[in-house]
Short mmCIF file of C-alpha atoms and ligand atoms in Angstrom, two decimals:
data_model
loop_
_atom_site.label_atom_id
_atom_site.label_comp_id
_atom_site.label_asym_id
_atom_site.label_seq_id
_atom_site.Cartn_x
_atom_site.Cartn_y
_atom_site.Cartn_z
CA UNK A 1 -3.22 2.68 -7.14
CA UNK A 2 -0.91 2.60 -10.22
CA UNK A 3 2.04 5.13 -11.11
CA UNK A 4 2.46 4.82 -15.06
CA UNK A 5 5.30 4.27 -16.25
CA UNK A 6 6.65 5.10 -20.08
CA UNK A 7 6.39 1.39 -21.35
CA UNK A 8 7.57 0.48 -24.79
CA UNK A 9 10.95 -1.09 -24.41
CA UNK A 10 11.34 -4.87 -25.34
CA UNK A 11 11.05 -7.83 -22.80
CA UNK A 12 13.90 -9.35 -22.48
CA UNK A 13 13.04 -12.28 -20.30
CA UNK A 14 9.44 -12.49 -18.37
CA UNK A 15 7.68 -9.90 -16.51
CA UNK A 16 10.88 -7.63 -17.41
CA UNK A 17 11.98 -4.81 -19.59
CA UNK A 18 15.32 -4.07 -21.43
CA UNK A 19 16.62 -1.68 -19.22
CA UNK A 20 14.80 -2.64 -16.30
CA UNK A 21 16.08 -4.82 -13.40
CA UNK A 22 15.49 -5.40 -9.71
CA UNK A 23 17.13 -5.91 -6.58
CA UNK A 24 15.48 -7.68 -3.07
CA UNK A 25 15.17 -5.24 -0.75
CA UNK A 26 12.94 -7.29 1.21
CA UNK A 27 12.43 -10.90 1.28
CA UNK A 28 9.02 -12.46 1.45
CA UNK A 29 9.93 -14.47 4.17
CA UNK A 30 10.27 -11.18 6.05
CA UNK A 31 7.49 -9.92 5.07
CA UNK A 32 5.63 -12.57 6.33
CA UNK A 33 7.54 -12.39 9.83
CA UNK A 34 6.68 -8.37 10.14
CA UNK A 35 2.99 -9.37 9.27
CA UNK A 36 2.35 -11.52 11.90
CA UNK A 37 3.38 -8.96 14.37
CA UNK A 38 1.60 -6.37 12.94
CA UNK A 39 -1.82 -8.70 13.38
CA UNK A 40 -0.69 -9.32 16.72
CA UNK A 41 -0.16 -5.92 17.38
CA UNK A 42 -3.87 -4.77 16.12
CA UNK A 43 -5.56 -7.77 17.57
CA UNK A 44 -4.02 -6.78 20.73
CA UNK A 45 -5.97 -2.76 20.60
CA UNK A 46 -8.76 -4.58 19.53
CA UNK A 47 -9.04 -8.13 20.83
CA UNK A 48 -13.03 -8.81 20.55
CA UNK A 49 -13.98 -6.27 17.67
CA UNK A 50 -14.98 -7.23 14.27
CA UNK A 51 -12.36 -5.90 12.56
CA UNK A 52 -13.34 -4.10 8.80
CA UNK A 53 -10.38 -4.16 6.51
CA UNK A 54 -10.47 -1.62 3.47
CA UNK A 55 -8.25 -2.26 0.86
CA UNK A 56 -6.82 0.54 -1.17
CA UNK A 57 -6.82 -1.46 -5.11
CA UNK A 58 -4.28 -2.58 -6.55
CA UNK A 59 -1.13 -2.71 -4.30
CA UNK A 60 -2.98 -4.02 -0.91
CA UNK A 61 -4.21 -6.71 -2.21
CA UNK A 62 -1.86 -9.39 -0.90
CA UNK A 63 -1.21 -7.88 1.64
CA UNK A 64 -4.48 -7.37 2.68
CA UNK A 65 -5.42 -11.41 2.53
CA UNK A 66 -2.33 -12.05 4.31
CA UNK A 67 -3.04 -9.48 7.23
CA UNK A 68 -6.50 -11.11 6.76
CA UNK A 69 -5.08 -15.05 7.72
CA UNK A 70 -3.33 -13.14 10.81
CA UNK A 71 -5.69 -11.30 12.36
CA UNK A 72 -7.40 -13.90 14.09
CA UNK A 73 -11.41 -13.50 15.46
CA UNK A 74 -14.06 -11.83 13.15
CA UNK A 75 -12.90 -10.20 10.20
CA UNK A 76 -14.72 -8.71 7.36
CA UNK A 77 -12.96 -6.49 4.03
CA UNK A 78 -14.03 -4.52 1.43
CA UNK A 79 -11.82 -2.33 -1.08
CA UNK A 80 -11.97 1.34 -3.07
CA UNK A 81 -9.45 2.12 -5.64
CA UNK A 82 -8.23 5.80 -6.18
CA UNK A 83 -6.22 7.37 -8.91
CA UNK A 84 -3.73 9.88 -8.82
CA UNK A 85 -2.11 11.74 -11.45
CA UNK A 86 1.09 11.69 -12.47
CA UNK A 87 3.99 10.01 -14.68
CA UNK A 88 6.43 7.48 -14.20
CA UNK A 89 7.59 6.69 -10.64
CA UNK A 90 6.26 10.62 -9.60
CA UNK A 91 2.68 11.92 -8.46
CA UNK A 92 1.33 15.29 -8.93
CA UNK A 93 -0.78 14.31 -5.61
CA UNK A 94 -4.28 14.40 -6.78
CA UNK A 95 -6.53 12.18 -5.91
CA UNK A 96 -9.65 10.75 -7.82
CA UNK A 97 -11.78 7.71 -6.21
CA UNK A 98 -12.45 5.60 -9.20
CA UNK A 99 -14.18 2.41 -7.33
CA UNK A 100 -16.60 3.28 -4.12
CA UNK A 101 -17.08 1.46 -0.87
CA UNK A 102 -19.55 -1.75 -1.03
CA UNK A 103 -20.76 -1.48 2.68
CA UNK A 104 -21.09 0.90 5.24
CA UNK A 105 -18.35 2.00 7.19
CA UNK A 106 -20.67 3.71 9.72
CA UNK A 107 -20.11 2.03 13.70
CA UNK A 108 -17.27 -0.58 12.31
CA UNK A 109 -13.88 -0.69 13.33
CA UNK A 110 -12.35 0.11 10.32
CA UNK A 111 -8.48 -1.05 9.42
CA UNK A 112 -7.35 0.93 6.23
CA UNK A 113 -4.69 -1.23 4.43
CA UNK A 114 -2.23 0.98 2.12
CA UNK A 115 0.58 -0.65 0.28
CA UNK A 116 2.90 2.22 0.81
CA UNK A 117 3.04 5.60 2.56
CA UNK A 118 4.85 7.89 0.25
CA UNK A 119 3.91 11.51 0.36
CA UNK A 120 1.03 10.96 2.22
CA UNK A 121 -1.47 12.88 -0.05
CA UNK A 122 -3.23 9.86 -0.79
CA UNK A 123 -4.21 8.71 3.12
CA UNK A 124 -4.93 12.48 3.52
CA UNK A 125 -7.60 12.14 0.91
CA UNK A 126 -8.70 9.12 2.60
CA UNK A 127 -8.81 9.54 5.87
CA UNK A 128 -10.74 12.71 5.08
CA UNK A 129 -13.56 10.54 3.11
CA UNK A 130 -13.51 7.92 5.78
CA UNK A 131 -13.96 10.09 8.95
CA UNK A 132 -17.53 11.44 6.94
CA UNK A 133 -18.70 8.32 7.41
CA UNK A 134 -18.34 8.07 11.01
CA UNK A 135 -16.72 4.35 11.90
CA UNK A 136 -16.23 3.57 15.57
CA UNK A 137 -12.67 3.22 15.02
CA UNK A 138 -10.25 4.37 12.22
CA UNK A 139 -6.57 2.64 11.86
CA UNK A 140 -4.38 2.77 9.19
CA UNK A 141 -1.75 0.19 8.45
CA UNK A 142 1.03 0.34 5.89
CA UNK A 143 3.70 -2.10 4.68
CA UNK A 144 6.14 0.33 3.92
CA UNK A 145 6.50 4.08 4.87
CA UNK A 146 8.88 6.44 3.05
CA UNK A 147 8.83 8.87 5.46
CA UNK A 148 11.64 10.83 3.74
CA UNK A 149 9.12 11.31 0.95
CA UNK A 150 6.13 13.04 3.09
CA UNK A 151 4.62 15.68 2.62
CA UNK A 152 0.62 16.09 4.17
CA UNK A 153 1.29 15.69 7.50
CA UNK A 154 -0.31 11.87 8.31
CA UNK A 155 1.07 8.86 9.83
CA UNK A 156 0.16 5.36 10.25
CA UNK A 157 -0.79 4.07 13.40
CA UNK A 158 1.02 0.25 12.49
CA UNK A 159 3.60 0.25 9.93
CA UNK A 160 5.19 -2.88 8.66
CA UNK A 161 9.13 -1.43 7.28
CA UNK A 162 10.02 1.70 6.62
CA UNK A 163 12.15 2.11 3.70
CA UNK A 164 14.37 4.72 1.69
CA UNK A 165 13.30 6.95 -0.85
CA UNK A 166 13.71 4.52 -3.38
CA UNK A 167 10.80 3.07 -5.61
CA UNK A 168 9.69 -0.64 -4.89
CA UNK A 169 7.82 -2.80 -6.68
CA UNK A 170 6.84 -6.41 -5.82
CA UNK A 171 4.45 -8.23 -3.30
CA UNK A 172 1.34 -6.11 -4.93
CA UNK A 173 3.27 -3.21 -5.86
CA UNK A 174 3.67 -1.91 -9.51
CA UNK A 175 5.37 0.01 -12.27
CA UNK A 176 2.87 0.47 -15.36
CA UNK A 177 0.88 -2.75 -13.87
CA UNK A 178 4.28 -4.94 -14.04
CA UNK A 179 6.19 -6.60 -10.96
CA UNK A 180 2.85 -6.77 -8.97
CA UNK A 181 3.22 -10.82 -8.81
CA UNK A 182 7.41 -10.66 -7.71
CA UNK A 183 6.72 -12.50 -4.14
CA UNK A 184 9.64 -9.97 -2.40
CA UNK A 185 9.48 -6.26 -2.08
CA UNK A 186 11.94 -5.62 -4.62
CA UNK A 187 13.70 -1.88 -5.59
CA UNK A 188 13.01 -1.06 -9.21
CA UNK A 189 16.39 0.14 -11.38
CA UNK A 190 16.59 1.75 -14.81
CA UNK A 191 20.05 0.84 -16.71
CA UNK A 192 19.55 3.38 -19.01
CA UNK A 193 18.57 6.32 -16.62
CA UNK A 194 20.39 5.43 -13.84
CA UNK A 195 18.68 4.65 -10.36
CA UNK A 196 14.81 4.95 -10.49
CA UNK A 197 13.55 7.53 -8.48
CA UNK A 198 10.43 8.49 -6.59
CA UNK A 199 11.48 12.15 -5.87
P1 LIG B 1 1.27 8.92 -1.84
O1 LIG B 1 -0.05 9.57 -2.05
O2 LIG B 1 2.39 9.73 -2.44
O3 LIG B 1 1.55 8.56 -0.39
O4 LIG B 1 1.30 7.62 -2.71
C1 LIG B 1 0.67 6.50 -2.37
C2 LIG B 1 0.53 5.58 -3.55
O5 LIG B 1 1.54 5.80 -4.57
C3 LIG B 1 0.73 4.17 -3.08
O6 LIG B 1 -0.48 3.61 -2.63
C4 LIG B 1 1.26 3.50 -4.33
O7 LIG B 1 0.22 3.06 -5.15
C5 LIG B 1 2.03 4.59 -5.05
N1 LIG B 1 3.47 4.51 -4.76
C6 LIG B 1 4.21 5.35 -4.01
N2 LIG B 1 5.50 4.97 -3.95
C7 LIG B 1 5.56 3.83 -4.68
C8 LIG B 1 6.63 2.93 -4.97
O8 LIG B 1 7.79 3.07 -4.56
N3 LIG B 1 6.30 1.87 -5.77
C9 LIG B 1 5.05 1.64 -6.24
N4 LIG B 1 4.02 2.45 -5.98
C10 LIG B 1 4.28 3.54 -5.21
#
C-alpha cells in the first residue's frame, strides 16, 4: 500500500528530494539476520505444511521473496493490494481492496506478509476478508510493528523489529512511490518541516 506524499520539490541527487533526507535505522544486513529467524521460527509451527504466502502490494514485496528463500519445504505465494486513504505520511484508516486474490485460500495454511504494522486498521480489514474464506491456518508476519501507533486491536503472531513512531521508508517501503529500492530500512526526514511524522 502507498501513503502519498505532496511531491513537487526538485531532486537534488537520485531517488531524493530537496528537503528530503534519510537516516539507517536498520541495516540490510540485519534485516536479513531477523529474517532467517523469523523462517525458522514459522517453519518450526509448521514443519511439513505447504506454506501459502499472501503478499500485501507494494511494500512486501522483498520481503516476501526473501521470507520465501528462508522458509524452506513447499512454498507457494500470491498477493492483493489495498488502498487506504489519506495524505502524506497519515491514514484516515479506510480500506479499499484494489487487486483480488488469484487462488483460493480455502484449506491452505496461509502466511499474510505486511510490510509494517502501524495502526492496525489495515490487518483488521484483512484478517476479516481472509477468515471468510476459511484457510486451515491464518498467520500474520510483519517486518516492523509500531505498536505505539495502534489502534484496532490486532497483533502479529511473528514480527521481525519493532520500531518507534517514526515513518520508514526503504527495503519495499515508500513515500509517494520513492525510497522503495533503498536496500536498509531507512527513517524518512523533512528539512523544511522538521521530523516526518506518522502521527
Ligand atoms: P495501518 O493500516 O495504519 O497499520 O497501515 C499499514 C500500511 O500503511 C502499511 O502496510 C504501509 O503501506 C503504510 N505505512 C504505515 N506506516 C508506514 C511508514 O512508516 N512508512 C511507509 N509506509 C507506512
Amino acid at each position: 500500500m502507498t501513503k502519498k506524499g505532496s511531491a513537487g520539490s526538485l531532486k537534488t541527487r537520485p531517488g531524493h528530494r530537496l528537503g528530503e533526507s534519510v537516516r539507517v535505522l536498520i541495516s540490510d544486513a540485519r534485516v536479513q539476520q531477523r529474517l532467517k529467524q523469523l523462517a525458522r521460527d514459522i517453519r518450526r509451527d509448521f514443519p511439513t505444511e505447504t506454506l501459502h504466502l499472501i503478499g500485501v502490494l507494494k511494500g512486501s514485496v522483498f520481503f516476501l521473496t526473501d521470507l520465501a528463500r528462508e522458509l524452506g519445504g513447499e512454498v507457494s505465494f500470491d498477493f492483493l493490494a489495498v488502498s487506504s486513504y489519506g495524505k502524506g505520511t497519515d491514514s484516515t484508516g479506510e480500506v479499499k481492496l484494489i487487486k483480488d486474490l488469484d487462488v483460493s485460500i480455502e484449506g491452505k495454511t496461509v502466511i499474510v506478509v505486511e510490510d509494517i504494522l502501524d495502526t492496525g486498521l489495515t490487518l483488521k480489514y484483512l484478517l476479516r476478508f481472509f477468515e471468510e474464506k476459511k484457510p486451515k491456518h491464518l498467520r500474520v508476519v510483519v517486518l516492523l510493528d509500531k505498536v505505539e501507533r495502534r489502534i484496532a486491536d490486532v497483533r502479529a503472531d511473528y514480527v521481525g523489529f519493532v520500531i518507534p513512531n517514526e515513518f520508514v521508508v526503504g527495503y519495499g517501503l515508500d513515500f509517494d512511490e520513492r525510497y522503495r529500492n533503498l536496500p536498509d530500512v531507512c527513517v524518512l526526514q523533512f528539512a523544511s518541516k522538521g521530523k516526518a511524522k506518522s502521527a
